[in-house]
Amino acid sequence: MTFDFDPPDDAPVWLLPAIFVLDQWMGRNASPRESIASPANRRLPSEDRALLMKIAYGAIREERRLSWALGETIQDLDRNGRAAAIVLAEAFMQGALELDDARHLFVRWSQVELQWNSLLDVEEAILEIEDEVQQFALSHSLPDWVAQLLLDEFGEDSELIARSWAETPPRAIRANRLRIADRSALALRLAEAGISTVRGRHAPDSLLVSGDASLFDTAAYRDGAFEQQDEGSQLVALVAAPPPRGRVLDACAGAGGKSLALAALLNNAGRVLAIDVHKGRIDDVKQRAGRAGAFNVTAEVVPEDHWPEAIATFAASADRILLDVPCSGLGSWRRRPEARWTLAPHDLDKLEQTQRELIDRAVLALKPGARLIYATCTLLRRENETQVEAALARHPQLELVRIAEILGKETATPIADATGTFLSLRPDRHGTDGFFAAVMRKKK
């Protein structure tokens, strides 16, 4: 079925871009973030750009639930027809369009009638489903296997976690003390630019940004006074606690957020070596380090299956090795709603194998007295505590260092597990992304 876009003159300006984002994600698995950030969309007024992001991400997140509500006929549509239907339905659910307006636009485009009125009582209809897993999956728009995973591991808390994935994540930034005195000075500078902030709850350099103002157009950003970084990610760097003038290997650096935070904790002394298997990410690290004034950061691309001799030599001299390992990423699903559809059950086994290999590689290089920080942005015990327990069993020369010993009991209690051993963050409890971290030391 051919879908002919012909929006009326009074159609919202964000509507077609939102449909395009969903269409490109459905057809090419294109990054929603990159599609939204296209040059044409950046020219939209800030209010429309914010609605575009809200509706597009919401449509991706709610795709299963909305398709179910609109009825089986939606499966007869071509890809862009389905994308249009889901975006229009999500726009109604978020109050951006009236239901009749959404229906009339879709019929005008497709000449197809869907079950639009079912959107009015979709929650009540889902509650009539007898199968617990399917009811939970449809209620929160999840694959059945993810719903089963949550229910098995978290029980009653599954509802809280799934609801948190539908919330808008906070816009958290870290005051870069290499460029500005502290977060109070940064808050004042941003206020002068018309941007309102409040202090983060947990990380000492964090601010939470109010509203939709563009941070990256500010002089403070150009001057390197802050980095956009979730509080949970900031806390992982804090838990690493590099010693004065210490040497740190950030072995899964990504785009370098934690590397830059570690450089600031070291006050530009010592050395941080950031490595990753993706050249594009390492290029980002170098660019960000220059803007941040983090002159003690160097960055290198490495192969997936080993560390070259120079990297291994540095690792053997490092005081800290940070492994923010590849993981299922359930802790960041507020920011990446598409991940619920791209992660497959067999991916977990592959990820766990990669995690074990990275731990073993780091332990082999770790010098006596040095610490290995194992971190993830997932909520699953099998990728977190279970991996640490297995690592301690494989490597009896390792011992745990409790988070409460590193940060102090008062600071650690709100962000650690009940024993004070691990960093344990959940979006529904802490307002951060979900993060886990364990600190292991090689015995002298």
Coordinates of C-alpha atoms in Angstrom, one line a residue, residues 137-422:
A137 CA 4.6 -6.5 28.1
L138 CA 1.7 -4.7 26.3
S139 CA 1.1 -2.3 29.3
H140 CA 4.8 -1.1 29.1
S141 CA 5.3 -1.8 25.4
L142 CA 8.1 -4.4 25.8
P143 CA 9.0 -7.6 24.1
D144 CA 7.6 -10.6 26.0
W145 CA 11.0 -11.9 26.8
V146 CA 12.0 -8.6 28.5
A147 CA 8.8 -8.6 30.4
Q148 CA 9.5 -12.1 31.6
L149 CA 13.1 -11.2 32.5
L150 CA 11.9 -8.2 34.7
L151 CA 9.2 -10.2 36.4
D152 CA 11.5 -13.0 37.2
E153 CA 14.3 -10.8 38.6
F154 CA 12.5 -7.9 40.2
G155 CA 9.0 -9.1 41.1
E156 CA 6.9 -6.2 42.3
D157 CA 9.6 -3.7 41.5
S158 CA 9.3 -4.6 37.8
E159 CA 6.4 -2.1 37.6
L160 CA 8.5 0.7 39.0
I161 CA 11.4 0.0 36.6
A162 CA 9.2 -0.3 33.5
R163 CA 7.4 3.0 34.4
S164 CA 10.8 4.7 34.8
W165 CA 11.7 3.8 31.2
A166 CA 8.8 5.9 30.0
E167 CA 9.9 9.0 31.9
T168 CA 11.9 11.9 30.4
P169 CA 15.5 11.5 31.6
P170 CA 17.1 14.5 33.4
R171 CA 19.5 16.7 31.5
A172 CA 22.5 16.3 33.8
I173 CA 25.8 18.1 33.3
R174 CA 29.1 17.9 35.2
A175 CA 30.9 21.1 36.2
N176 CA 34.5 20.8 34.8
R177 CA 36.8 21.9 37.6
L178 CA 39.6 22.2 35.1
R179 CA 37.8 25.2 33.6
I180 CA 35.5 26.5 36.4
A181 CA 35.6 26.7 40.2
D182 CA 32.6 24.5 41.0
R183 CA 29.0 23.8 40.1
S184 CA 27.8 26.9 41.9
A185 CA 29.9 29.1 39.6
L186 CA 28.7 27.1 36.6
A187 CA 25.0 27.5 37.7
L188 CA 25.6 31.3 37.9
R189 CA 27.2 31.4 34.5
L190 CA 24.4 29.5 32.9
A191 CA 21.7 31.6 34.6
E192 CA 23.3 34.7 33.0
A193 CA 22.7 32.9 29.7
G194 CA 19.0 32.3 30.6
I195 CA 19.4 28.6 31.6
S196 CA 18.0 27.5 34.9
T197 CA 19.6 24.6 36.8
V198 CA 19.3 22.8 40.2
R199 CA 22.0 20.8 42.0
G200 CA 22.1 17.0 41.4
R201 CA 21.1 14.8 44.2
H202 CA 24.2 12.6 44.4
A203 CA 27.3 13.6 42.4
P204 CA 29.1 16.6 43.8
D205 CA 29.8 18.4 40.5
S206 CA 26.4 17.7 38.9
L207 CA 23.7 20.1 37.8
L208 CA 20.3 19.2 36.4
V209 CA 19.2 21.6 33.6
S210 CA 15.6 22.8 33.5
G211 CA 13.7 23.4 30.2
D212 CA 14.8 22.8 26.6
A213 CA 17.3 25.6 26.1
S214 CA 20.3 24.6 23.9
L215 CA 23.3 24.0 26.1
F216 CA 25.7 23.6 23.2
D217 CA 25.2 27.1 21.9
T218 CA 26.5 28.7 25.2
A219 CA 29.9 30.2 25.7
A220 CA 30.2 28.0 28.8
Y221 CA 30.1 24.9 26.7
R222 CA 32.5 26.3 24.1
D223 CA 34.9 27.2 27.0
G224 CA 34.7 23.6 28.3
A225 CA 33.1 24.6 31.6
F226 CA 30.9 21.5 31.6
E227 CA 30.2 18.2 30.0
Q228 CA 26.9 16.6 29.5
Q229 CA 27.0 13.4 31.7
D230 CA 24.4 11.5 33.7
E231 CA 24.9 11.6 37.5
G232 CA 25.3 7.8 37.5
S233 CA 28.2 8.0 35.1
Q234 CA 29.8 10.8 37.2
L235 CA 29.5 8.5 40.3
V236 CA 31.4 5.7 38.5
A237 CA 34.3 8.0 38.0
L238 CA 34.1 9.1 41.7
V239 CA 34.2 5.5 42.9
A240 CA 37.3 4.9 40.8
A241 CA 39.0 7.4 43.2
P242 CA 42.3 7.8 41.4
P243 CA 45.2 8.6 43.8
P244 CA 47.0 11.9 43.4
R245 CA 49.1 11.9 40.2
G246 CA 47.8 8.4 39.6
R247 CA 47.7 6.5 36.3
V248 CA 44.3 5.3 35.0
L249 CA 43.5 3.1 32.1
D250 CA 39.9 3.7 30.9
A251 CA 39.7 0.5 29.0
C252 CA 36.2 0.9 27.4
A253 CA 36.2 4.6 27.1
G254 CA 33.4 5.2 24.6
A255 CA 33.2 8.9 23.9
G256 CA 35.2 9.7 27.0
G257 CA 32.8 11.0 29.6
K258 CA 34.4 9.1 32.5
S259 CA 37.9 9.8 31.2
L260 CA 37.3 13.5 31.4
A261 CA 35.8 13.2 34.8
L262 CA 38.9 11.2 36.0
A263 CA 41.2 13.9 34.5
A264 CA 39.3 16.5 36.5
L265 CA 39.6 14.4 39.7
L266 CA 43.3 14.2 39.1
N267 CA 43.5 18.0 38.5
N268 CA 45.3 17.4 35.3
A269 CA 48.1 15.6 37.0
G270 CA 49.0 12.0 36.5
R271 CA 47.7 10.4 33.3
V272 CA 44.5 9.0 31.9
L273 CA 44.7 6.6 28.9
A274 CA 41.4 6.2 27.1
I275 CA 41.1 3.2 24.8
D276 CA 38.2 1.9 22.7
V277 CA 37.7 -0.3 19.6
H278 CA 35.7 2.4 17.7
K279 CA 37.8 5.1 16.0
G280 CA 34.9 7.6 15.9
R281 CA 34.6 7.4 19.7
I282 CA 38.3 8.0 20.2
D283 CA 38.1 11.0 17.9
D284 CA 35.4 12.3 20.2
V285 CA 37.5 11.8 23.2
K286 CA 40.4 13.8 21.7
Q287 CA 38.0 16.6 20.7
R288 CA 36.3 16.8 24.1
A289 CA 39.6 16.6 26.0
G290 CA 40.9 19.6 24.1
R291 CA 37.8 21.7 24.9
A292 CA 37.8 20.5 28.5
G293 CA 41.5 21.4 29.0
A294 CA 42.2 17.8 30.1
F295 CA 45.8 17.7 29.0
N296 CA 46.6 14.6 31.0
V297 CA 44.2 12.5 28.7
T298 CA 45.5 10.5 25.7
A299 CA 43.3 8.3 23.6
E300 CA 44.1 5.3 21.4
V301 CA 42.1 2.8 19.2
V302 CA 42.7 -0.8 20.1
P303 CA 41.7 -4.2 18.6
E304 CA 38.8 -6.1 20.1
D305 CA 40.7 -9.3 21.1
H306 CA 43.8 -7.9 22.7
W307 CA 45.7 -4.9 24.0
P308 CA 48.8 -3.9 22.0
E309 CA 52.1 -4.1 23.9
A310 CA 52.2 -0.3 24.7
I311 CA 48.7 -0.5 26.1
A312 CA 49.5 -3.6 28.1
T313 CA 52.6 -1.9 29.5
F314 CA 50.6 1.1 30.6
A315 CA 48.0 -1.2 32.2
A316 CA 50.7 -3.0 34.2
S317 CA 51.8 0.4 35.7
A318 CA 48.2 1.8 36.2
D319 CA 46.8 2.5 39.7
R320 CA 43.3 2.0 38.3
I321 CA 41.8 0.1 35.4
L322 CA 38.3 1.1 34.7
L323 CA 36.1 -1.4 32.8
D324 CA 32.8 0.2 31.8
V325 CA 32.0 -3.0 29.8
P326 CA 29.6 -3.5 26.9
C327 CA 26.3 -4.6 28.5
S328 CA 22.6 -4.9 27.8
G329 CA 22.1 -1.3 28.8
L330 CA 18.8 -1.6 30.6
G331 CA 19.8 1.2 33.0
S332 CA 19.8 3.7 30.1
W333 CA 16.6 2.7 28.3
R334 CA 14.9 6.0 29.2
R335 CA 17.5 7.6 26.8
R336 CA 17.5 4.8 24.2
P337 CA 13.9 3.6 23.8
E338 CA 14.9 1.8 20.6
A339 CA 17.2 -0.6 22.6
R340 CA 14.2 -2.6 23.8
W341 CA 13.5 -3.7 20.2
T342 CA 17.2 -4.2 19.1
L343 CA 18.4 -6.3 22.1
A344 CA 17.8 -10.0 21.6
P345 CA 17.9 -12.8 24.2
H346 CA 21.0 -14.4 22.7
D347 CA 22.8 -11.1 23.0
L348 CA 23.0 -11.5 26.8
D349 CA 25.2 -14.6 26.5
K350 CA 27.5 -12.9 24.1
L351 CA 27.8 -9.8 26.3
E352 CA 28.5 -11.9 29.4
Q353 CA 31.3 -13.7 27.5
T354 CA 32.8 -10.3 26.5
Q355 CA 32.6 -9.1 30.1
R356 CA 34.4 -12.1 31.4
E357 CA 37.2 -11.8 28.8
L358 CA 37.7 -8.1 29.6
I359 CA 37.9 -8.8 33.3
D360 CA 40.4 -11.5 32.8
R361 CA 42.5 -9.3 30.5
A362 CA 42.5 -6.5 33.0
V363 CA 43.4 -8.8 36.0
L364 CA 46.3 -10.3 34.0
A365 CA 47.8 -6.7 33.7
L366 CA 46.8 -5.4 37.2
K367 CA 49.8 -4.7 39.5
P368 CA 49.6 -5.6 43.2
G369 CA 47.7 -2.9 45.1
A370 CA 46.0 -1.5 42.0
R371 CA 42.3 -1.5 41.6
L372 CA 40.0 -2.8 38.9
I373 CA 36.6 -1.0 38.7
Y374 CA 34.0 -3.1 36.9
A375 CA 31.0 -1.0 35.8
T376 CA 27.9 -1.5 33.7
C377 CA 24.8 0.5 32.8
T378 CA 22.5 -2.5 33.3
L379 CA 20.2 -3.6 36.1
L380 CA 20.6 -7.4 35.6
R381 CA 22.3 -9.4 38.4
R382 CA 23.8 -11.8 35.8
E383 CA 25.8 -8.9 34.3
N384 CA 26.6 -7.3 37.7
E385 CA 27.0 -9.1 41.0
T386 CA 27.2 -12.6 39.4
Q387 CA 30.0 -11.5 37.1
V388 CA 31.9 -10.0 40.1
E389 CA 31.4 -13.2 42.2
A390 CA 32.7 -15.3 39.3
A391 CA 35.7 -13.0 38.8
L392 CA 36.6 -13.4 42.5
A393 CA 36.3 -17.1 42.2
R394 CA 38.5 -17.3 39.1
H395 CA 41.1 -14.8 40.5
P396 CA 41.7 -15.4 44.2
Q397 CA 44.3 -12.7 44.2
L398 CA 41.5 -10.2 44.0
E399 CA 39.6 -8.7 47.0
L400 CA 36.6 -6.4 47.1
V401 CA 36.9 -2.8 48.2
R402 CA 33.6 -1.6 49.6
I403 CA 32.1 1.6 48.1
A404 CA 31.4 2.7 51.7
E405 CA 35.2 2.6 52.4
I406 CA 35.9 4.7 49.3
L407 CA 33.3 7.4 49.7
G408 CA 32.5 7.2 53.4
K409 CA 29.3 5.7 54.8
E410 CA 27.2 8.9 54.7
T411 CA 27.9 9.5 51.0
A412 CA 27.7 5.8 50.0
T413 CA 24.5 4.8 51.8
P414 CA 22.0 6.4 49.3
I415 CA 23.8 5.1 46.2
A416 CA 25.2 1.7 47.3
D417 CA 23.6 -1.7 47.8
A418 CA 22.3 -2.7 51.3
T419 CA 25.8 -3.9 52.3
G420 CA 27.7 -0.8 51.1
T421 CA 29.7 -3.0 48.8
F422 CA 28.6 -2.0 45.3

